[in-house]
Tab-separated table of C-alpha atoms in Angstrom:
chain	number	residue	atom	x	y	z
A	1	MET	CA	0.000	0.000	0.000
A	2	LYS	CA	2.752	2.410	0.951
A	3	LYS	CA	4.586	1.631	-2.276
A	4	ALA	CA	1.441	2.240	-4.318
A	5	LEU	CA	0.800	5.468	-2.444
A	6	PHE	CA	4.241	6.984	-2.753
A	7	SER	CA	5.231	5.791	-6.245
A	8	PRO	CA	3.112	8.426	-8.091
A	9	ILE	CA	4.417	11.138	-5.781
A	10	ILE	CA	8.011	10.103	-6.354
A	11	LEU	CA	7.430	9.849	-10.102
A	12	ALA	CA	5.857	13.313	-10.192
A	13	PHE	CA	8.803	14.726	-8.270
A	14	VAL	CA	11.292	13.098	-10.643
A	15	VAL	CA	9.432	14.426	-13.691
A	16	LEU	CA	9.228	17.930	-12.224
A	17	PHE	CA	12.899	17.885	-11.290
A	18	SER	CA	13.833	16.705	-14.786
A	19	LEU	CA	11.835	19.483	-16.391
A	20	MET	CA	13.498	22.055	-14.168
A	21	VAL	CA	17.097	20.991	-14.807
A	22	ILE	CA	16.763	21.010	-18.600
A	23	PRO	CA	18.769	24.039	-19.801
A	24	ASN	CA	16.692	26.892	-21.194
A	25	GLN	CA	18.659	26.839	-24.427
A	26	TRP	CA	17.534	23.281	-25.094
A	27	ILE	CA	13.888	24.218	-24.695
A	28	GLU	CA	14.275	27.278	-26.911
A	29	ARG	CA	15.556	25.122	-29.777
A	30	PHE	CA	12.201	23.368	-29.999
A	31	ILE	CA	10.119	26.578	-30.135
A	32	PRO	CA	9.226	27.129	-33.812
A	33	PRO	CA	10.097	30.532	-35.348
A	34	SER	CA	6.445	30.889	-36.405
A	35	ARG	CA	5.468	31.114	-32.748
A	36	VAL	CA	6.434	34.799	-32.592
A	37	ASN	CA	4.547	35.710	-35.751
A	38	ASN	CA	1.447	33.858	-34.549
A	39	ALA	CA	1.572	35.778	-31.263
A	40	ALA	CA	1.444	39.153	-33.044
A	41	THR	CA	-2.365	39.262	-32.983
A	42	GLU	CA	-3.213	36.595	-30.401
A	43	LEU	CA	-3.463	39.154	-27.584
A	44	ASN	CA	-2.722	36.273	-25.250
A	45	PRO	CA	-2.112	37.407	-21.645
A	46	PHE	CA	0.407	34.617	-21.113
A	47	MET	CA	2.470	36.123	-23.915
A	48	PHE	CA	2.702	39.681	-22.667
A	49	GLN	CA	2.950	38.595	-19.034
A	50	GLY	CA	5.856	36.393	-20.074
A	51	LYS	CA	9.282	37.115	-21.450
A	52	PHE	CA	10.518	34.848	-24.259
A	53	ILE	CA	8.106	35.838	-27.049
A	54	GLN	CA	8.642	39.547	-26.483
A	55	ASP	CA	12.404	39.058	-26.319
A	56	LYS	CA	12.364	37.466	-29.755
A	57	MET	CA	9.926	40.041	-31.126
A	58	LEU	CA	12.063	42.976	-30.009
A	59	GLU	CA	15.146	41.372	-31.546
A	60	ASP	CA	13.449	41.222	-34.933
A	61	PRO	CA	13.303	44.563	-36.847
A	62	ARG	CA	10.268	43.342	-38.806
A	63	TYR	CA	7.963	43.868	-35.835
A	64	LEU	CA	6.473	47.155	-34.672
A	65	PRO	CA	5.177	46.655	-31.118
A	66	ILE	CA	1.894	48.427	-30.336
A	67	TYR	CA	1.139	48.755	-26.618
A	68	GLY	CA	-2.290	49.640	-25.312
A	69	SER	CA	-5.353	48.126	-23.669
A	70	SER	CA	-8.742	46.812	-24.779
A	71	GLU	CA	-8.922	48.854	-27.996
A	72	LEU	CA	-6.285	46.566	-29.523
A	73	SER	CA	-8.789	43.700	-29.683
A	74	ARG	CA	-11.138	45.645	-32.035
A	75	LEU	CA	-9.760	43.849	-35.081
A	76	ASP	CA	-11.862	45.242	-37.919
A	77	GLN	CA	-10.666	45.860	-41.488
A	78	PHE	CA	-9.235	49.283	-40.567
A	79	HIS	CA	-7.231	47.989	-37.611
A	80	PRO	CA	-3.438	48.336	-38.091
A	81	SER	CA	-2.976	44.562	-38.017
A	82	ASN	CA	-5.243	44.192	-41.032
A	83	TYR	CA	-4.402	47.405	-42.893
A	84	PHE	CA	-0.622	46.967	-42.895
A	85	GLU	CA	-0.826	43.259	-43.696
A	86	VAL	CA	-2.970	43.588	-46.816
A	87	ASN	CA	-0.964	46.598	-47.993
A	88	HIS	CA	2.295	44.659	-47.644
A	89	ALA	CA	4.008	47.053	-45.250
A	90	SER	CA	7.668	46.568	-44.405
A	91	PHE	CA	6.701	45.862	-40.797
A	92	THR	CA	4.228	43.737	-38.834
A	93	PRO	CA	2.274	45.254	-35.932
A	94	PHE	CA	2.696	43.233	-32.742
A	95	LEU	CA	-0.133	43.835	-30.254
A	96	ILE	CA	0.583	43.953	-26.518
A	97	GLY	CA	-2.204	44.737	-24.073
A	98	ARG	CA	-5.776	44.013	-23.049
A	99	GLY	CA	-8.462	45.589	-20.873
A	100	GLY	CA	-6.983	47.079	-17.713
A	101	THR	CA	-3.406	47.142	-19.012
A	102	GLU	CA	-2.504	50.597	-17.771
A	103	SER	CA	0.712	52.479	-17.047
A	104	LEU	CA	2.090	50.416	-14.140
A	105	ILE	CA	1.642	47.144	-16.011
A	106	HIS	CA	3.309	48.610	-19.087
A	107	PHE	CA	6.147	49.917	-16.910
A	108	MET	CA	6.838	46.422	-15.581
A	109	ASN	CA	6.770	45.028	-19.096
A	110	PHE	CA	9.129	47.684	-20.445
A	111	SER	CA	11.443	47.111	-17.470
A	112	GLU	CA	11.666	43.446	-18.428
A	113	HIS	CA	13.039	44.437	-21.847
A	114	ALA	CA	14.797	47.725	-21.058
A	115	ASN	CA	18.082	46.568	-22.617
A	116	GLN	CA	16.323	45.910	-25.949
A	117	LEU	CA	14.584	49.255	-26.390
A	118	LYS	CA	17.429	51.467	-27.572
A	119	GLY	CA	16.481	52.927	-30.942
A	120	LYS	CA	13.392	50.706	-31.102
A	121	LYS	CA	10.309	52.263	-32.669
A	122	LEU	CA	7.105	51.454	-30.823
A	123	VAL	CA	3.541	52.735	-30.590
A	124	PHE	CA	1.741	53.383	-27.297
A	125	VAL	CA	-2.036	53.951	-27.306
A	126	LEU	CA	-3.401	56.042	-24.430
A	127	SER	CA	-7.008	55.941	-23.217
A	128	PRO	CA	-8.568	58.828	-21.258
A	129	GLN	CA	-10.421	56.468	-18.915
A	130	TRP	CA	-7.107	55.275	-17.451
A	131	PHE	CA	-6.854	58.658	-15.750
A	132	GLN	CA	-9.359	58.190	-12.950
A	133	PRO	CA	-8.547	60.325	-9.884
A	134	LYS	CA	-7.064	57.374	-7.948
A	135	GLY	CA	-5.403	55.800	-10.976
A	136	THR	CA	-5.448	52.078	-11.649
A	137	ASP	CA	-7.198	49.888	-9.083
A	138	GLU	CA	-7.043	46.261	-7.958
A	139	SER	CA	-9.664	45.124	-10.473
A	140	HIS	CA	-7.495	46.313	-13.363
A	141	PHE	CA	-4.058	45.595	-11.906
A	142	VAL	CA	-4.520	42.052	-10.572
A	143	PRO	CA	-5.555	40.254	-13.814
A	144	ASN	CA	-2.676	41.854	-15.728
A	145	TYR	CA	0.067	41.477	-13.134
A	146	SER	CA	2.969	39.172	-13.992
A	147	SER	CA	4.869	37.444	-11.184
A	148	LEU	CA	7.772	36.858	-13.557
A	149	GLN	CA	8.021	40.551	-14.358
A	150	GLY	CA	7.590	41.382	-10.683
A	151	TYR	CA	10.564	39.222	-9.681
A	152	ASP	CA	12.630	40.310	-12.670
A	153	LEU	CA	12.197	43.920	-11.572
A	154	ALA	CA	13.580	43.001	-8.152
A	155	PHE	CA	16.765	41.672	-9.771
A	156	ASN	CA	16.868	44.187	-12.628
A	157	GLN	CA	20.135	46.122	-12.901
A	158	GLN	CA	19.217	47.841	-16.191
A	159	VAL	CA	16.602	50.213	-14.753
A	160	ASP	CA	17.748	53.458	-13.149
A	161	PRO	CA	17.792	52.866	-9.341
A	162	THR	CA	15.837	56.040	-8.546
A	163	LEU	CA	13.182	55.174	-11.106
A	164	LYS	CA	13.047	51.613	-9.824
A	165	LYS	CA	12.435	52.784	-6.268
A	166	MET	CA	9.646	55.097	-7.357
A	167	ALA	CA	7.955	52.225	-9.177
A	168	ILE	CA	8.356	49.819	-6.268
A	169	LYS	CA	6.701	52.273	-3.884
A	170	ARG	CA	3.626	52.180	-6.132
A	171	LEU	CA	3.664	48.461	-6.870
A	172	ILE	CA	3.903	47.375	-3.258
A	173	ARG	CA	0.466	48.855	-2.594
A	174	PHE	CA	-1.218	46.217	-4.746
A	175	SER	CA	-2.238	42.844	-3.325
A	176	PRO	CA	-0.298	40.510	-5.706
A	177	VAL	CA	2.934	42.182	-4.600
A	178	ARG	CA	1.986	42.917	-1.016
A	179	ASN	CA	0.775	39.356	-0.353
A	180	ASP	CA	3.848	37.743	-1.897
A	181	LYS	CA	5.988	37.842	1.248
A	182	MET	CA	9.218	36.968	-0.503
A	183	LEU	CA	8.830	39.577	-3.248
A	184	ALA	CA	7.472	42.177	-0.825
A	185	THR	CA	10.570	41.764	1.320
A	186	LEU	CA	12.859	42.292	-1.677
A	187	TYR	CA	10.899	45.381	-2.648
A	188	LYS	CA	10.877	46.827	0.865
A	189	ALA	CA	14.636	46.383	1.072
A	190	GLU	CA	14.969	48.599	-2.008
A	191	VAL	CA	13.122	51.521	-0.458
A	192	THR	CA	14.051	51.389	3.232
A	193	ASN	CA	17.129	51.919	5.397
A	194	ASP	CA	15.929	49.389	7.972
A	195	PRO	CA	18.921	47.018	8.457
A	196	TRP	CA	16.672	44.121	9.570
A	197	ILE	CA	14.616	44.228	6.378
A	198	LYS	CA	17.778	44.462	4.272
A	199	GLN	CA	19.313	41.508	6.121
A	200	LYS	CA	16.122	39.507	5.684
A	201	ALA	CA	16.110	40.302	1.966
A	202	ASN	CA	19.704	39.089	1.641
A	203	LEU	CA	18.761	35.800	3.289
A	204	ILE	CA	15.825	35.097	0.990
A	205	ARG	CA	17.423	36.431	-2.191
A	206	PRO	CA	18.793	33.026	-3.331
A	207	PHE	CA	15.350	31.436	-2.869
A	208	ALA	CA	13.704	34.324	-4.696
A	209	TYR	CA	16.185	33.974	-7.552
A	210	PHE	CA	15.458	30.246	-7.775
A	211	TYR	CA	11.708	30.929	-7.850
A	212	ARG	CA	12.216	33.571	-10.527
A	213	ASN	CA	14.028	30.946	-12.629
A	214	ILE	CA	11.085	28.575	-12.182
A	215	LEU	CA	8.750	31.285	-13.501
A	216	GLU	CA	11.041	31.852	-16.468
A	217	LYS	CA	11.102	28.119	-17.193
A	218	LYS	CA	7.315	28.018	-16.950
A	219	ASP	CA	7.135	30.786	-19.558
A	220	LEU	CA	9.353	28.749	-21.895
A	221	TYR	CA	7.266	25.612	-21.544
A	222	TYR	CA	4.087	27.551	-22.170
A	223	THR	CA	5.639	29.096	-25.267
A	224	LEU	CA	6.722	25.645	-26.429
A	225	SER	CA	3.219	24.226	-26.003
A	226	GLY	CA	1.819	27.034	-28.166
A	227	GLY	CA	-0.751	29.750	-27.679
A	228	VAL	CA	-4.355	30.087	-28.764
A	229	PRO	CA	-4.605	31.334	-32.375
A	230	ARG	CA	-7.013	34.239	-32.704
A	231	ASN	CA	-9.803	33.711	-35.189
A	232	ARG	CA	-9.717	36.763	-37.442
A	233	VAL	CA	-10.755	37.421	-40.998
A	234	ILE	CA	-8.315	39.233	-43.262
A	235	SER	CA	-10.181	41.886	-45.252
A	236	GLN	CA	-8.869	43.137	-48.597
A	237	SER	CA	-11.344	46.054	-48.609
A	238	VAL	CA	-8.670	48.520	-47.454
A	239	LYS	CA	-6.026	47.533	-49.957
A	240	ASP	CA	-4.434	50.168	-52.222
A	241	LYS	CA	-6.804	52.963	-51.210
A	242	SER	CA	-6.057	56.615	-50.517
A	243	TRP	CA	-6.637	58.030	-47.046
A	244	ALA	CA	-9.672	59.937	-48.347
A	245	GLN	CA	-11.113	56.710	-49.737
A	246	LEU	CA	-10.456	54.912	-46.473
A	247	ARG	CA	-12.222	57.609	-44.444
A	248	LYS	CA	-15.186	57.401	-46.793
A	249	GLU	CA	-15.278	53.621	-46.479
A	250	ALA	CA	-14.980	53.847	-42.683
A	251	ASN	CA	-17.914	56.254	-42.630
A	252	ARG	CA	-19.957	53.851	-44.710
A	253	VAL	CA	-19.194	50.868	-42.503
A	254	GLY	CA	-19.758	52.843	-39.298
A	255	LYS	CA	-23.046	54.207	-40.558
A	256	SER	CA	-24.250	50.699	-41.413
A	257	GLN	CA	-23.281	49.263	-38.019
A	258	ALA	CA	-24.378	52.095	-35.705
A	259	THR	CA	-28.042	52.582	-36.552
A	260	ASN	CA	-29.968	52.332	-33.291
A	261	ASN	CA	-28.564	55.298	-31.319
A	262	ARG	CA	-27.399	58.890	-31.680
A	263	PHE	CA	-23.974	58.334	-30.115
A	264	TYR	CA	-22.379	56.576	-33.138
A	265	ILE	CA	-21.982	53.442	-31.004
A	266	ILE	CA	-21.991	50.089	-32.787
A	267	ASN	CA	-25.372	48.409	-32.361
A	268	SER	CA	-24.017	45.292	-30.647
A	269	GLN	CA	-22.465	47.369	-27.861
A	270	TYR	CA	-25.354	49.782	-27.525
A	271	ASN	CA	-27.770	46.891	-27.091
A	272	LYS	CA	-25.815	45.853	-23.981
A	273	ILE	CA	-26.425	49.204	-22.259
A	274	LYS	CA	-29.697	50.273	-23.910
A	275	SER	CA	-31.893	49.467	-20.892
A	276	ARG	CA	-29.617	51.510	-18.596
A	277	VAL	CA	-29.122	54.540	-20.831
A	278	PRO	CA	-31.881	56.688	-19.219
A	279	SER	CA	-30.330	56.154	-15.778
A	280	LEU	CA	-26.889	57.179	-17.070
A	281	LYS	CA	-27.920	60.682	-18.098
A	282	ASN	CA	-25.784	63.256	-16.240
A	283	TYR	CA	-24.355	60.616	-13.874
A	284	LYS	CA	-20.803	61.867	-14.565
A	285	ARG	CA	-21.390	65.494	-13.574
A	286	GLY	CA	-18.293	66.980	-11.970
A	287	ALA	CA	-15.964	64.235	-13.254
A	288	SER	CA	-12.524	64.984	-14.669
A	289	TYR	CA	-9.487	63.235	-16.104
A	290	GLY	CA	-7.336	66.278	-15.422
A	291	LYS	CA	-6.055	65.116	-12.024
A	292	SER	CA	-5.033	61.518	-11.464
A	293	VAL	CA	-2.380	59.318	-9.867
A	294	GLU	CA	-2.094	57.792	-13.334
A	295	TYR	CA	-0.045	60.795	-14.502
A	296	HIS	CA	2.629	59.775	-11.999
A	297	ASP	CA	2.511	56.162	-13.187
A	298	PHE	CA	2.632	57.289	-16.804
A	299	GLN	CA	5.688	59.417	-16.036
A	300	LEU	CA	7.434	56.231	-14.895
A	301	VAL	CA	6.797	54.834	-18.382
A	302	LEU	CA	8.083	58.001	-20.049
A	303	ASP	CA	11.215	58.075	-17.890
A	304	LEU	CA	11.999	54.422	-18.547
A	305	LEU	CA	11.526	54.770	-22.311
A	306	LYS	CA	13.698	57.869	-22.385
A	307	LYS	CA	16.496	56.333	-20.318
A	308	SER	CA	16.331	53.189	-22.467
A	309	GLY	CA	16.687	55.207	-25.663
A	310	ALA	CA	13.384	54.019	-27.172
A	311	ASP	CA	11.663	55.849	-30.034
A	312	PRO	CA	7.930	55.839	-29.215
A	313	LEU	CA	4.872	57.346	-30.847
A	314	PHE	CA	1.994	58.019	-28.469
A	315	ILE	CA	-1.588	57.913	-29.707
A	316	SER	CA	-3.931	60.206	-27.764
A	317	VAL	CA	-7.427	58.754	-28.220
A	318	PRO	CA	-10.395	61.112	-27.714
A	319	ALA	CA	-13.527	60.529	-25.715
A	320	ASN	CA	-16.836	59.883	-27.459
A	321	GLY	CA	-18.110	63.472	-27.328
A	322	PRO	CA	-21.863	62.868	-27.767
A	323	TRP	CA	-21.866	60.091	-25.160
A	324	TYR	CA	-19.738	61.984	-22.639
A	325	ASP	CA	-21.987	65.027	-23.024
A	326	TYR	CA	-25.041	62.840	-22.375
A	327	THR	CA	-23.506	61.467	-19.169
A	328	GLY	CA	-22.747	65.005	-18.002
A	329	PHE	CA	-18.971	64.547	-18.056
A	330	PRO	CA	-17.766	68.176	-18.294
A	331	LYS	CA	-15.955	69.258	-21.419
A	332	SER	CA	-13.347	70.915	-19.209
A	333	GLY	CA	-12.667	67.576	-17.509
A	334	ARG	CA	-11.698	66.133	-20.874
A	335	THR	CA	-9.783	69.057	-22.377
A	336	SER	CA	-7.646	69.329	-19.237
A	337	TYR	CA	-6.578	65.718	-19.831
A	338	TYR	CA	-5.804	66.250	-23.525
A	339	LYS	CA	-3.690	69.284	-22.754
A	340	ARG	CA	-1.849	67.767	-19.815
A	341	ILE	CA	-1.034	64.433	-21.459
A	342	LYS	CA	0.246	66.112	-24.622
A	343	GLN	CA	2.478	68.444	-22.623
A	344	GLN	CA	3.758	65.556	-20.510
A	345	ILE	CA	4.741	63.533	-23.580
A	346	GLU	CA	6.294	66.396	-25.519
A	347	ALA	CA	8.262	67.513	-22.462
A	348	GLU	CA	10.256	64.279	-22.846
A	349	GLY	CA	10.854	64.938	-26.541
A	350	PHE	CA	8.507	62.216	-27.767
A	351	GLN	CA	5.976	62.386	-30.592
A	352	VAL	CA	2.243	62.301	-30.015
A	353	ALA	CA	-0.566	61.867	-32.522
A	354	ASP	CA	-3.202	63.996	-30.814
A	355	PHE	CA	-6.745	63.146	-31.924
A	356	SER	CA	-8.528	65.100	-29.205
A	357	LYS	CA	-10.286	67.265	-31.802
A	358	HIS	CA	-12.144	64.193	-33.067
A	359	GLU	CA	-14.499	63.907	-30.083
A	360	TYR	CA	-17.501	64.683	-32.295
A	361	ASP	CA	-16.163	63.141	-35.495
A	362	PRO	CA	-18.821	60.556	-36.466
A	363	TYR	CA	-17.603	56.943	-36.446
A	364	PHE	CA	-14.186	57.862	-35.086
A	365	MET	CA	-15.086	55.866	-31.980
A	366	LYS	CA	-16.781	52.464	-32.072
A	367	ASP	CA	-18.480	52.623	-28.667
A	368	THR	CA	-18.377	54.725	-25.507
A	369	ILE	CA	-14.591	54.431	-25.041
A	370	HIS	CA	-12.934	52.432	-27.836
A	371	ILE	CA	-11.448	53.749	-31.059
A	372	GLY	CA	-13.224	52.430	-34.127
A	373	TRP	CA	-13.709	52.492	-37.871
A	374	LYS	CA	-12.502	55.948	-38.885
A	375	GLY	CA	-10.314	56.321	-35.829
A	376	TRP	CA	-8.176	53.414	-36.978
A	377	VAL	CA	-7.765	55.056	-40.393
A	378	TYR	CA	-6.220	58.097	-38.734
A	379	VAL	CA	-4.074	55.882	-36.497
A	380	ASP	CA	-2.867	53.892	-39.520
A	381	ARG	CA	-1.747	57.088	-41.214
A	382	ALA	CA	-0.014	58.301	-38.047
A	383	ILE	CA	1.826	54.977	-37.754
A	384	GLN	CA	2.839	54.993	-41.410
A	385	ASP	CA	4.242	58.532	-41.113
A	386	PHE	CA	6.038	57.571	-37.889
A	387	VAL	CA	7.722	54.523	-39.404
A	388	ALA	CA	8.694	56.605	-42.466
A	389	GLY	CA	10.287	59.234	-40.234
A	390	LYS	CA	7.738	61.926	-41.032
A	391	PRO	CA	6.514	64.349	-38.328
A	392	GLN	CA	2.951	64.020	-37.069
A	393	SER	CA	0.497	66.469	-38.606
A	394	ASN	CA	-3.035	67.547	-37.806
A	395	HIS	CA	-5.390	65.919	-40.255
A	396	PRO	CA	-8.769	67.569	-40.905
A	397	VAL	CA	-11.807	66.549	-38.878
A	398	GLN	CA	-14.825	65.642	-40.949
A	399	THR	CA	-18.072	67.432	-40.289
A	400	LEU	CA	-21.278	65.548	-39.596
A	401	VAL	CA	-22.552	66.401	-43.097
A	402	GLU	CA	-19.398	65.032	-44.746
A	403	ALA	CA	-19.449	61.897	-42.628
A	404	THR	CA	-23.028	61.009	-43.369
A	405	LYS	CA	-22.802	61.418	-47.134
């Protein structure tokens, strides 16, 4: 009985030990090159919470990483992943982000790859709704937090020490970090002069390093096993068309898909909130995106990108003007955000494609917060100019009459 009981346990231990002692280089040899290309549009959390796939992507000049949040998953025919593929661009957009992926999460991700960012062009899409007064919260941080990136930051010697301390002071407030006693101790030792905490951190550092290696190995095995291919249809409707033609086509598609409301929201999304719309009138009175902890977190991102020598283009997405007006969200609470975020970016010498004047541009947004049909057309042009080394320019906003023709 004892032999029958313990044999599976011993076997499991032997298998686990064997998997752990296999050198990383051996595992990497079996990961097919196509794995990186497949991950470009998968939007798989395990990919951007991991390390290996992004390492390989950043090494390859063919890929243009696009960082953002939930808007990246709106893969229509005007989306950069479709537009640049069918028009045979010299680069492939690589999407990194999902709902709730805000500045702190992006900071940890950039920290993981800080030594690969010098001279690297990348696109970073900003959303106004990130800039709530208290910044990101547990509900957005927890699902997007990466233990591997958390431990790598603890051992990271590439990030400026002052910047690292500022980030740790923010990160340690969130439960995944705070409740991880080993990581929390390492973090506390970075930001305190308490000799006991520093001594304790030195004692657990070897164990933390071993655990960090386990997480790295786990990332490799997951990459080896493959991700979940995203089911998307490649549309040729945007091929070889001028920007004017694309805007006209985007208007046509938007007009055909947003027919049951006056906010230019796609029908499928409006149907989800239709019953609650009367109760949402003026419920955002007094709100503002002009003051938020998120500006501090975003500055961490800017500082890291600047110190790493990256070459980013920031996309400033507007609010849906008609919807925000209906909810009573003051115009001043939006314009203060547009002005502040643009100044913050340009103060670091980075480019920004500012689309704040498109709040009332029909079909620029697809729903209450996400960029859509025509918005992607403008973003595509901004990206194309950026990759070509051209400065960003203000493109004309279509009037309601022009858009509805």
